[in-house]
Amino acid sequence: MSKKSQNVASVELEFKPARKFSKKARISSLAQYKQLHRESIKKPATFWAREAKELLWQKKWSKVLDWKAPNAKWFVGGKINVCENCVDSHLINGRANKAAIIWEGEPGESRTLTYRQLHREVCQFANVLLAKGIKSKDRVLIYMPMVPEAAIAMLACARIGAVHSVVFGGFSAESIADRLEDCKAKAVITSDGGYRRGSVVPLKANVDEALKKYKGVETVIVYQRIGEKVTMKNGRDVYWHDEVAKVSDQHIAKGFDSEHPLFILYTSGSTGKPKGILHTSGGYLMGTYATTKYIFDMQDDDVYWCTADVGWITGHSYIVYGPLANGATQVMYEGAPNFPDFGRFWDIVEKYKVSIFYTAPTAIRAFIKAGDQFPEARDLSSLRLLGTVGEPINPEAWMWYHKKIGGGRCPIVDTWWQTETGAIMISPLPGCTPTKPGTATLPFFGVDAAILDETGQECRAGEGGKLVIRQPWPSMLRSIYGDKKRYRDTYWSDYKGVYTAGDGARKDKKGNFWITGRLDDVLNVSGHRLGTAEVESALVSHDSVAEAAVVGRPHEIKGQGVVAFVSLKGKFTGSDDLNKELRNHVGKVIGAIAKPDEIHFTTALPKTRSGKIMRRLLKELVATGEVTGNVTTLEDVEVIKSLQESLKK
Ligand code: WT7
């Protein structure tokens, strides 16, 4: 964060929601929020039983919560179909002809699906999955561009009780193979390609590559987005359009147990192996439904747009499940924010009269850099509410968003949450919470957030500590797929019965939470989580690399950039070519987002006498060029000098 932005934070500007906004909002006073929040913490069963009445249950639950830390069961005994809630329920409540998804392709074409049309397409595709022998609890990997069919595929899986695992289209063939192997997927749904910044991403070709390694996939369904020729393997690969033509568009959704697995989504942790975060049905739907309703204050005449990709949790919760369960109209955009230029997002806002807009701080910083002329040339007066997610928003970006995009009139909800939490945990409620640039403000209903010190005591106001959640919440992860032990160790072992988020934070006197960032070896690059160990293991898998250490460095647009230190095996010497080759290698192993911004060759890495790499020193070195921290445990102090030299090059 720059000096200037710290100054903005220190004057503590406070913005109160406009009366006009509050009057129409669901929660319109802080007193109302406090009373409901108190109830949701003291009597969670009462609070959630009332909320859950708004969902469609095929069989009512008998108990709201069964909690034996760290295992939660929500809405015990209930039977629900998540897809039916997102689609069918709107056919009988007057929204059948309401637009569910207004899609815009990167080249500029546009397509609208009403809830009735969405229903037809989802039913049809569910029948395709059934015809292909996909059964309840089978895993289906989805690797798609941002087209409505991505959401349709997810909803169709949910409808028949299959478990989807969406892999972001920017991930590599090797990443797909690792995930297929971990969840033992039976089918893959992909596309011939997708458009990104004017070029075609070869999704099917990546799947083909992955399937050379993992042999368990029986069916690959290919949606034709581009119309390019792709290799189709006889007996395994089929086209989406051929298959839907063979089946009925009628399908009756059956109820599944409230704890039936809904999806697995992989995310980075502090080891080289991504974690398959497991979410289940009733609780997850409850959490995404309620947060969409209260935090985005979703109204029937809103046009909502979340700019995330469905491959991330934000896309799962706030493109697919939350908004659709609320019967919202939403915009879905296929491509890049800067294609053909930085005016694209604002063109879309103007064209579809977007009223609620949800994006990431990294995008906002890129827009600031591109210049005010882009938003200034468009009519953004349809906007009434703005949101951010993914990383702490620096006050400069917040102020720009507020003024240039929100025209000074729109509340901003800075939403803190994680893949693991399933839904937003800390955020303003737009009709009542006073906001300040840089704080995600107050916990949502049912969220018992606190900041603890090492001994488990609650920190005093202003004091930094670990962000924890002290009570279970409906949309919490249920496990790491196939690894209960890692689930327990990662999230529930710092303090007894308490969830540790992995973030540092402090609370001010008014109870606002200020999130400061990850406490573990996890980077936040453009709002995406990336494990340093994951990048290191990708580097070490290259023939030339003996050892690697990866740290983050503050980056103007991305939040954090990736810096790698690499020592080579004897017969190799560092060169520009090798540097490039290693960057591409990481791109190939993980995906383009993981490519280091800088790679420094070094003869040795700073280590403790027991051989542990001291990343703390490297972090300081890349941020400041110096090492002032304690170096007494360092095995060889000379290493620092040589690293300083290599950084100057
Ligand atoms: C991590 C979770 C949740 C969807 C996007 C990322 C950081 C997220 C905020 C925010 C400060 C934030 C945290 C968190 N983070 N939102 N509003 N303020 N930090 O999901 O990949 O699971 O990453 O993103 O560090 O732990 P994710």
XYZ file of C-alpha atoms and ligand atoms in Angstrom:
676
model
C 0.000 0.000 0.000
C 1.386 3.427 -0.860
C 1.916 6.228 1.670
C -0.915 8.175 0.151
C -3.450 5.432 0.713
C -2.370 5.046 4.320
C -3.156 8.698 4.786
C -6.616 8.216 3.414
C -7.141 5.369 5.891
C -5.877 7.344 8.816
C -8.376 10.166 8.366
C -11.083 7.497 8.659
C -13.683 8.738 6.269
C -17.063 7.288 7.051
C -19.910 6.888 4.587
C -23.469 6.391 5.722
C -26.009 4.818 3.372
C -28.269 7.388 1.729
C -31.746 7.602 3.203
C -33.259 6.852 -0.193
C -31.302 3.600 -0.342
C -32.029 2.580 3.240
C -35.749 3.137 2.900
C -36.034 0.425 0.278
C -33.461 -1.944 1.750
C -34.353 -5.088 3.668
C -32.296 -4.070 6.654
C -32.535 -0.340 7.079
C -31.066 0.436 10.489
C -28.032 -0.600 12.454
C -30.291 -1.411 15.402
C -32.221 -3.882 13.250
C -28.949 -5.484 12.102
C -27.678 -5.753 15.672
C -30.843 -7.308 16.961
C -30.930 -9.907 14.183
C -27.218 -10.599 14.507
C -27.579 -11.142 18.243
C -30.438 -13.548 17.650
C -28.471 -15.397 14.939
C -25.569 -15.987 17.342
C -27.530 -16.705 20.508
C -30.311 -18.682 18.859
C -28.963 -19.856 15.521
C -31.660 -22.519 15.212
C -34.411 -19.899 15.506
C -32.773 -17.544 13.051
C -31.939 -20.155 10.404
C -35.221 -22.044 10.742
C -36.991 -18.809 9.791
C -34.654 -18.121 6.873
C -34.819 -21.708 5.623
C -38.577 -21.380 5.157
C -37.821 -19.311 2.073
C -36.188 -22.307 0.402
C -38.086 -25.124 -1.251
C -37.701 -28.366 0.731
C -39.024 -31.657 -0.559
C -38.978 -32.864 3.012
C -38.678 -30.516 5.950
C -35.678 -30.934 8.210
C -36.147 -32.182 11.774
C -33.231 -30.327 13.376
C -31.450 -27.182 12.246
C -27.942 -28.111 13.373
C -26.012 -31.099 14.558
C -22.535 -29.959 15.634
C -19.709 -32.126 16.841
C -16.636 -30.036 16.086
C -15.373 -30.019 13.410
C -18.306 -31.832 11.821
C -21.520 -29.995 11.105
C -24.805 -31.185 9.716
C -27.300 -28.486 8.802
C -31.021 -28.964 8.367
C -30.753 -32.552 9.484
C -33.216 -34.937 7.881
C -34.251 -32.398 5.239
C -34.481 -33.282 1.586
C -33.772 -30.629 -0.986
C -32.874 -30.231 -4.636
C -30.556 -27.244 -5.029
C -31.246 -26.959 -8.757
C -34.992 -26.982 -8.229
C -34.552 -24.009 -5.891
C -32.509 -22.122 -8.460
C -34.676 -22.868 -11.476
C -38.031 -24.648 -11.076
C -39.130 -22.581 -8.086
C -39.298 -19.482 -10.307
C -41.690 -21.102 -12.739
C -44.410 -21.079 -10.112
C -43.709 -17.720 -8.493
C -44.288 -15.481 -11.483
C -40.718 -15.286 -12.738
C -40.997 -17.810 -15.582
C -40.557 -15.155 -18.249
C -38.079 -13.084 -16.303
C -34.527 -12.989 -17.662
C -32.280 -15.223 -15.575
C -29.064 -14.811 -17.547
C -28.218 -12.078 -20.026
C -25.014 -13.256 -21.606
C -22.524 -11.290 -23.654
C -19.743 -13.017 -25.555
C -16.376 -11.373 -25.875
C -16.802 -10.838 -29.629
C -20.015 -8.955 -28.800
C -22.964 -11.299 -29.370
C -25.689 -11.410 -26.755
C -28.175 -14.041 -25.584
C -30.892 -14.007 -22.941
C -32.255 -17.020 -21.097
C -35.473 -16.636 -19.143
C -36.073 -18.859 -16.144
C -38.359 -20.984 -18.315
C -35.673 -21.395 -20.964
C -33.031 -22.078 -18.345
C -35.283 -24.746 -16.873
C -35.671 -26.436 -20.231
C -31.939 -26.434 -20.917
C -31.016 -27.670 -17.459
C -33.579 -30.493 -17.604
C -32.361 -31.501 -21.014
C -28.738 -31.562 -19.950
C -29.599 -33.461 -16.767
C -31.158 -36.082 -19.024
C -27.954 -36.199 -21.068
C -25.925 -36.856 -17.926
C -28.326 -39.598 -16.876
C -28.174 -41.154 -20.339
C -24.398 -41.218 -19.997
C -24.702 -43.230 -16.827
C -23.830 -40.447 -14.388
C -25.285 -41.258 -11.011
C -25.782 -39.559 -7.678
C -22.423 -38.728 -6.012
C -20.404 -39.373 -9.210
C -17.832 -36.618 -9.759
C -17.996 -34.547 -12.926
C -15.217 -32.144 -13.835
C -16.294 -28.968 -15.615
C -13.741 -26.968 -17.620
C -15.661 -24.336 -19.510
C -15.500 -20.775 -20.756
C -17.911 -18.198 -19.358
C -20.982 -19.229 -21.314
C -24.457 -19.995 -19.889
C -23.739 -23.681 -20.522
C -21.177 -23.576 -17.701
C -23.965 -22.706 -15.254
C -26.328 -25.143 -16.971
C -23.782 -27.948 -16.545
C -23.356 -27.157 -12.839
C -27.104 -26.974 -12.253
C -27.694 -30.209 -14.166
C -25.155 -31.997 -11.953
C -26.827 -30.619 -8.849
C -30.200 -31.690 -10.200
C -29.241 -35.356 -10.425
C -27.094 -35.369 -7.281
C -23.769 -35.598 -9.132
C -20.867 -33.658 -7.604
C -19.298 -31.050 -9.855
C -15.754 -29.874 -9.685
C -15.242 -26.792 -11.798
C -11.678 -26.044 -12.878
C -10.947 -22.480 -13.947
C -10.262 -22.271 -17.701
C -6.875 -20.648 -17.015
C -5.520 -23.776 -15.350
C -3.233 -26.129 -17.246
C -3.653 -29.703 -18.442
C -1.531 -30.923 -15.533
C -3.758 -29.129 -13.042
C -6.801 -30.776 -14.615
C -5.122 -34.184 -14.392
C -4.256 -33.692 -10.695
C -7.826 -32.730 -9.876
C -9.317 -35.587 -11.916
C -7.032 -37.980 -10.095
C -7.882 -36.569 -6.670
C -11.663 -36.675 -7.088
C -11.745 -39.678 -9.452
C -14.070 -37.997 -11.910
C -16.116 -40.121 -14.261
C -16.984 -37.443 -16.805
C -15.679 -34.122 -18.100
C -17.756 -31.284 -19.519
C -15.756 -28.876 -21.621
C -15.867 -26.778 -24.753
C -13.960 -26.535 -28.000
C -12.616 -23.260 -26.677
C -13.439 -19.877 -25.241
C -12.581 -16.315 -26.194
C -10.140 -14.390 -24.064
C -8.657 -11.108 -25.162
C -9.383 -11.858 -28.782
C -7.751 -15.259 -28.898
C -9.086 -18.756 -28.394
C -8.282 -20.733 -25.240
C -7.892 -24.398 -26.326
C -9.947 -25.986 -23.573
C -10.632 -29.330 -25.258
C -6.970 -29.764 -26.194
C -6.015 -29.270 -22.522
C -8.556 -31.876 -21.484
C -7.141 -34.313 -24.069
C -3.687 -33.776 -22.628
C -4.953 -34.356 -19.070
C -6.749 -37.535 -20.101
C -3.484 -39.052 -21.263
C -2.532 -39.112 -17.594
C -5.819 -39.903 -15.926
C -7.701 -42.793 -17.462
C -10.854 -42.958 -15.355
C -13.009 -40.653 -17.499
C -15.680 -42.471 -19.480
C -17.421 -39.529 -21.098
C -16.341 -36.117 -22.365
C -19.132 -33.767 -23.400
C -17.961 -30.942 -25.629
C -19.944 -27.734 -25.975
C -19.295 -26.028 -29.284
C -18.556 -22.402 -28.571
C -16.014 -21.576 -31.231
C -16.816 -24.026 -34.000
C -13.204 -25.037 -34.378
C -12.267 -28.579 -35.175
C -11.123 -30.522 -32.131
C -10.029 -34.121 -31.748
C -12.900 -36.339 -30.677
C -12.143 -39.763 -29.307
C -14.617 -42.363 -30.500
C -16.718 -43.886 -27.780
C -15.649 -41.282 -25.206
C -16.155 -37.797 -26.620
C -19.528 -36.458 -27.708
C -20.896 -33.047 -28.641
C -23.312 -31.280 -26.323
C -25.679 -30.353 -29.187
C -25.859 -33.931 -30.488
C -26.689 -35.336 -27.087
C -29.361 -32.827 -26.066
C -31.139 -33.517 -29.366
C -31.624 -37.122 -28.273
C -33.310 -36.525 -24.909
C -36.439 -35.047 -23.407
C -36.545 -31.545 -21.929
C -38.654 -32.749 -19.014
C -37.105 -33.881 -15.781
C -38.552 -34.156 -12.299
C -36.068 -33.058 -9.654
C -35.829 -35.435 -6.737
C -34.846 -34.334 -3.255
C -31.454 -35.230 -1.815
C -30.346 -35.295 1.763
C -29.509 -31.825 3.033
C -25.914 -32.979 3.546
C -25.625 -34.514 0.071
C -22.331 -33.362 -1.517
C -22.915 -30.531 -4.005
C -19.452 -29.723 -5.260
C -15.720 -29.927 -4.758
C -13.670 -26.846 -5.529
C -9.900 -26.958 -5.418
C -7.986 -24.159 -3.772
C -4.378 -23.582 -2.805
C -3.040 -24.207 0.647
C 0.360 -24.117 2.226
C 1.499 -27.421 0.728
C 2.147 -28.269 -2.919
C -1.167 -30.107 -3.238
C -4.372 -28.097 -3.700
C -7.221 -28.908 -1.344
C -10.573 -30.132 -2.624
C -12.998 -28.047 -0.592
C -16.235 -29.977 -0.158
C -19.575 -28.197 0.065
C -22.950 -29.819 0.618
C -26.510 -28.927 -0.329
C -28.980 -27.410 2.147
C -26.580 -25.309 4.213
C -24.621 -24.012 1.232
C -27.799 -22.986 -0.551
C -29.061 -21.315 2.618
C -25.856 -19.308 3.012
C -25.594 -18.165 -0.584
C -29.302 -17.395 -0.754
C -29.364 -15.338 2.445
C -26.180 -13.372 1.733
C -27.353 -12.522 -1.788
C -30.667 -11.357 -0.416
C -29.309 -9.207 2.407
C -25.863 -8.083 1.242
C -26.717 -7.391 -2.384
C -30.201 -6.492 -1.226
C -31.400 -8.230 -4.373
C -34.726 -6.867 -5.634
C -36.839 -8.142 -8.484
C -36.046 -5.227 -10.775
C -32.284 -5.374 -10.228
C -29.815 -6.239 -12.954
C -26.929 -7.837 -11.162
C -23.450 -8.485 -12.511
C -20.637 -10.369 -10.829
C -17.508 -10.248 -12.975
C -15.892 -13.394 -11.537
C -15.366 -16.625 -13.442
C -17.500 -19.650 -12.538
C -14.227 -21.494 -11.933
C -13.777 -19.684 -8.599
C -15.951 -19.828 -5.506
C -17.230 -16.317 -6.262
C -18.687 -17.656 -9.505
C -20.253 -20.656 -7.762
C -21.863 -18.672 -4.970
C -22.596 -15.316 -6.634
C -23.161 -16.170 -10.281
C -24.841 -19.539 -10.019
C -26.390 -20.497 -6.689
C -27.049 -17.279 -4.732
C -28.496 -15.082 -7.504
C -30.487 -17.853 -9.185
C -31.971 -19.034 -5.891
C -33.121 -15.420 -5.454
C -34.652 -15.332 -8.928
C -32.364 -12.506 -9.965
C -31.653 -11.194 -13.434
C -27.950 -11.245 -14.052
C -25.420 -10.361 -16.671
C -22.752 -12.901 -17.559
C -19.760 -11.825 -19.629
C -17.373 -14.176 -21.358
C -14.199 -12.215 -21.806
C -11.542 -9.855 -20.556
C -12.226 -6.460 -18.947
C -9.866 -4.755 -21.391
C -11.131 -6.160 -24.641
C -11.150 -4.368 -26.982
C -10.252 -1.702 -24.400
C -10.807 -0.703 -20.774
C -14.252 0.621 -21.601
C -15.763 -2.843 -22.013
C -17.137 -3.289 -18.497
C -18.706 0.172 -18.539
C -20.223 -0.494 -21.962
C -21.874 -3.564 -20.486
C -23.131 -1.646 -17.444
C -24.627 1.005 -19.734
C -26.076 -1.434 -22.263
C -27.878 -3.711 -19.799
C -28.519 -1.046 -17.137
C -26.667 -2.980 -14.481
C -27.773 -1.918 -10.989
C -25.576 -4.116 -8.766
C -21.942 -4.613 -9.720
C -19.527 -6.973 -7.928
C -15.834 -7.108 -8.830
C -12.300 -7.434 -7.430
C -9.916 -4.740 -6.148
C -7.285 -5.840 -8.654
C -9.680 -5.016 -11.510
C -10.408 -1.623 -9.953
C -6.681 -0.842 -9.759
C -6.247 -1.809 -13.406
C -9.103 0.558 -14.320
C -7.558 3.387 -12.320
C -4.341 2.909 -14.214
C -6.105 2.806 -17.584
C -7.621 6.235 -16.967
C -10.894 7.930 -16.027
C -11.840 8.588 -19.633
C -13.258 5.062 -19.933
C -15.957 5.217 -17.238
C -16.510 8.929 -17.855
C -17.586 8.270 -21.430
C -20.412 5.951 -20.309
C -23.726 6.366 -18.548
C -23.365 4.490 -15.272
C -26.450 5.989 -13.638
C -28.219 2.610 -13.460
C -25.818 1.473 -10.718
C -27.169 1.529 -7.174
C -24.841 -0.825 -5.291
C -21.189 -1.845 -5.668
C -19.250 -4.729 -4.183
C -15.689 -5.997 -3.947
C -14.125 -9.312 -3.057
C -10.845 -11.205 -3.108
C -8.378 -9.155 -1.121
C -8.226 -6.133 1.129
C -9.178 -3.082 -0.924
C -6.733 -0.216 -0.601
C -8.468 3.046 0.298
C -7.364 4.766 -2.924
C -9.100 2.103 -4.993
C -12.155 2.273 -2.738
C -12.437 6.062 -3.174
C -12.034 5.844 -6.934
C -14.689 3.112 -7.131
C -16.992 5.205 -4.967
C -16.566 8.380 -7.014
C -15.909 7.313 -10.577
C -18.087 4.223 -10.782
C -20.628 4.796 -8.047
C -21.020 8.497 -8.783
C -20.724 9.064 -5.037
C -24.225 7.653 -4.483
C -23.750 3.852 -4.303
C -22.918 1.997 -1.096
C -19.893 -0.284 -1.422
C -19.988 -3.713 0.168
C -16.432 -4.950 0.799
C -17.114 -8.646 1.293
C -14.683 -10.890 3.160
C -15.018 -14.631 2.731
C -13.221 -17.684 1.373
C -13.672 -20.787 -0.760
C -14.057 -22.612 2.553
C -16.751 -20.361 3.981
C -18.947 -20.827 0.891
C -20.666 -17.498 1.378
C -19.852 -13.949 2.476
C -18.930 -13.753 6.164
C -18.008 -10.140 6.891
C -19.545 -7.296 4.937
C -21.590 -4.159 5.296
C -25.335 -4.463 4.814
C -25.848 -1.733 2.260
C -28.926 -0.150 3.825
C -27.532 0.264 7.306
C -23.800 -0.224 7.838
C -21.583 2.859 7.807
C -18.622 2.029 5.560
C -15.005 3.107 5.613
C -12.483 2.529 2.861
C -10.455 -0.550 3.790
C -12.720 -2.376 6.211
C -15.139 -5.202 5.437
C -16.993 -3.913 8.539
C -19.323 -6.295 10.424
C -20.055 -10.022 10.498
C -23.071 -11.332 8.623
C -25.937 -13.068 10.433
C -24.831 -16.289 12.052
C -21.151 -15.398 11.824
C -19.402 -15.301 15.182
C -16.152 -13.711 14.031
C -13.389 -12.771 16.446
C -9.704 -11.959 16.578
C -7.604 -14.108 18.846
C -4.014 -13.942 20.009
C -1.663 -16.918 20.239
C -3.064 -17.952 23.614
C -6.660 -17.904 22.428
C -7.571 -14.643 24.168
C -9.615 -12.118 22.247
C -7.463 -9.210 21.085
C -8.181 -5.683 22.246
C -9.514 -3.096 19.786
C -6.789 -2.130 17.337
C -4.609 -5.120 18.158
C -3.757 -7.522 15.333
C -4.378 -11.266 15.612
C -5.842 -14.303 13.912
C -9.263 -14.103 12.354
C -11.461 -16.952 13.570
C -15.110 -18.032 13.463
C -16.329 -19.471 16.749
C -19.558 -21.123 15.666
C -20.508 -23.271 12.687
C -22.411 -21.580 9.867
C -24.658 -23.152 7.212
C -22.407 -22.738 4.152
C -19.187 -23.867 5.833
C -17.013 -26.457 4.128
C -17.665 -29.959 5.398
C -14.270 -31.451 4.659
C -11.286 -31.524 2.376
C -12.328 -34.159 -0.131
C -10.887 -37.492 0.919
C -8.798 -36.022 3.725
C -10.632 -35.492 7.011
C -7.346 -35.240 8.849
C -6.076 -32.381 6.740
C -9.470 -30.708 7.219
C -9.146 -30.924 10.980
C -5.475 -29.955 11.043
C -5.787 -27.003 8.695
C -8.872 -25.301 10.055
C -9.728 -26.592 13.500
C -6.513 -27.218 15.362
C -5.325 -23.738 16.425
C -8.091 -23.343 18.998
C -10.529 -25.999 20.149
C -13.789 -26.037 18.206
C -12.916 -22.784 16.463
C -12.390 -22.232 12.714
C -9.121 -20.499 11.794
C -9.373 -18.600 8.518
C -5.653 -18.147 7.909
C -6.020 -14.360 7.723
C -4.657 -11.696 10.012
C -7.027 -8.936 11.085
C -7.838 -6.333 13.701
C -11.076 -4.930 14.991
C -11.664 -1.247 15.685
C -13.680 0.192 18.554
C -16.892 0.090 16.557
C -16.410 -3.608 15.874
C -15.321 -3.193 12.240
C -12.997 -5.897 10.958
C -9.879 -4.786 9.064
C -8.420 -7.780 7.234
C -4.679 -7.507 6.729
C -3.999 -10.619 4.627
C -2.859 -14.205 4.802
C -0.762 -15.432 7.702
C 0.353 -18.613 5.968
C 2.489 -19.288 2.885
C -0.330 -18.396 0.585
C -0.159 -15.494 -1.852
C -3.038 -13.444 -3.143
C -2.342 -12.696 -6.786
C -5.076 -10.674 -8.471
C -7.541 -11.909 -5.873
C -6.601 -15.532 -6.509
C -5.057 -17.773 -3.979
C -1.732 -19.314 -4.815
C 0.428 -21.474 -2.562
C 4.138 -20.645 -2.554
C 4.808 -24.388 -2.130
C 2.770 -25.126 -5.227
C 4.888 -22.794 -7.370
C 8.065 -24.137 -5.782
C 7.116 -27.700 -6.565
C 6.325 -26.705 -10.165
C 9.771 -25.112 -10.478
C 11.562 -28.091 -8.950
C 9.822 -30.390 -11.424
C 11.949 -28.795 -14.153
C 15.137 -30.675 -15.028
C 17.471 -27.782 -14.307
C 16.192 -26.806 -10.863
C 17.775 -28.062 -7.667
C 15.845 -25.911 -5.238
C 13.348 -23.066 -5.280
C 11.867 -20.578 -2.850
C 8.876 -18.427 -3.724
C 7.651 -15.291 -1.989
C 5.210 -12.488 -2.705
C 6.122 -8.900 -3.382
C 3.648 -6.003 -3.237
C 2.392 -5.319 -6.759
C 0.585 -2.208 -7.917
C -2.191 -3.951 -9.843
C -2.110 -7.582 -8.771
C -1.844 -6.923 -5.043
C 0.952 -9.432 -4.834
C 3.415 -10.542 -7.480
C 5.294 -13.843 -7.475
C 9.065 -13.742 -6.991
C 11.088 -16.952 -7.238
C 14.634 -17.734 -6.151
C 16.075 -20.717 -7.906
C 19.285 -22.622 -7.468
C 20.240 -24.772 -10.413
C 21.685 -28.235 -10.664
C 25.484 -28.374 -11.269
C 25.572 -28.512 -15.026
C 23.105 -25.670 -15.605
C 23.769 -21.932 -15.610
C 21.223 -19.158 -15.320
C 20.351 -17.268 -18.509
C 17.507 -15.196 -19.931
C 16.423 -18.178 -21.963
C 16.282 -20.465 -18.969
C 14.437 -17.772 -17.053
C 11.788 -17.679 -19.754
C 11.664 -21.428 -19.978
C 11.070 -21.744 -16.242
C 8.260 -19.185 -16.306
C 6.574 -21.098 -19.103
C 7.152 -24.326 -17.261
C 5.224 -23.010 -14.251
C 2.493 -21.890 -16.649
C 2.363 -25.385 -18.038
C 2.296 -27.109 -14.663
C -0.211 -24.851 -12.900
C -1.567 -22.184 -15.222
C -0.698 -18.699 -16.433
C -1.700 -16.980 -13.162
C 1.121 -18.773 -11.343
C 3.943 -17.642 -13.646
C 6.527 -15.810 -11.527
C 6.980 -12.108 -12.313
C 10.660 -12.497 -11.532
C 13.008 -15.440 -11.266
C 16.398 -14.911 -9.642
C 19.128 -17.473 -9.994
C 21.191 -17.980 -6.893
C 23.849 -20.386 -5.722
C 22.235 -20.877 -2.334
C 19.035 -20.110 -0.451
C 18.917 -18.749 3.095
C 18.278 -21.658 5.430
C 18.139 -22.421 9.087
C 20.693 -24.840 10.481
C 18.060 -27.532 10.265
C 17.685 -26.838 6.541
C 14.376 -24.929 6.457
C 14.225 -22.151 3.873
C 13.784 -18.790 5.618
C 11.091 -17.240 3.446
C 10.644 -14.434 5.929
C 14.084 -13.089 4.967
C 13.394 -13.425 1.260
C 10.116 -11.596 1.676
C 11.811 -8.715 3.407
C 14.570 -8.690 0.858
C 12.258 -8.401 -2.150
C 10.088 -5.799 -0.461
C 12.853 -3.525 0.863
C 16.151 -4.721 -0.613
C 17.443 -5.205 2.947
C 17.272 -7.763 5.698
C 16.818 -6.266 9.155
C 15.031 -9.199 10.802
C 16.651 -11.696 13.081
C 19.292 -13.720 11.219
C 20.772 -15.606 14.148
C 19.274 -18.901 13.007
C 20.658 -18.452 9.506
C 23.166 -21.095 8.566
C 25.261 -18.939 6.240
C 24.976 -15.142 6.481
C 26.919 -14.629 3.243
C 23.919 -15.957 1.312
C 22.075 -12.682 1.936
C 24.783 -10.646 0.208
C 24.759 -12.811 -2.860
C 20.973 -12.642 -3.021
C 21.102 -8.863 -2.807
C 23.477 -8.922 -5.749
C 21.220 -11.157 -7.801
C 18.247 -8.865 -7.075
C 20.133 -5.856 -8.458
C 20.650 -7.540 -11.806
C -8.852 -15.212 0.793
C -9.797 -16.234 0.269
C -13.901 -15.267 -1.430
C -13.812 -15.217 -2.861
C -12.526 -14.790 -3.465
C -11.280 -15.374 -2.904
C -8.775 -12.874 0.863
C -11.138 -12.316 0.184
C -11.380 -10.325 1.021
C -11.755 -9.025 1.477
C -9.674 -8.874 2.525
C -10.102 -10.804 1.370
C -8.494 -13.436 2.233
C -9.144 -14.795 2.203
N -9.979 -12.038 0.814
N -11.981 -11.277 0.288
N -12.939 -8.485 1.179
N -10.863 -8.342 2.230
N -9.251 -10.068 2.123
O -11.468 -16.655 -2.385
O -9.409 -17.860 -3.134
O -10.773 -18.690 -1.192
O -9.365 -16.623 -1.009
O -8.946 -14.014 0.022
O -7.120 -13.547 2.413
O -8.600 -15.710 3.128
P -10.240 -17.539 -1.948
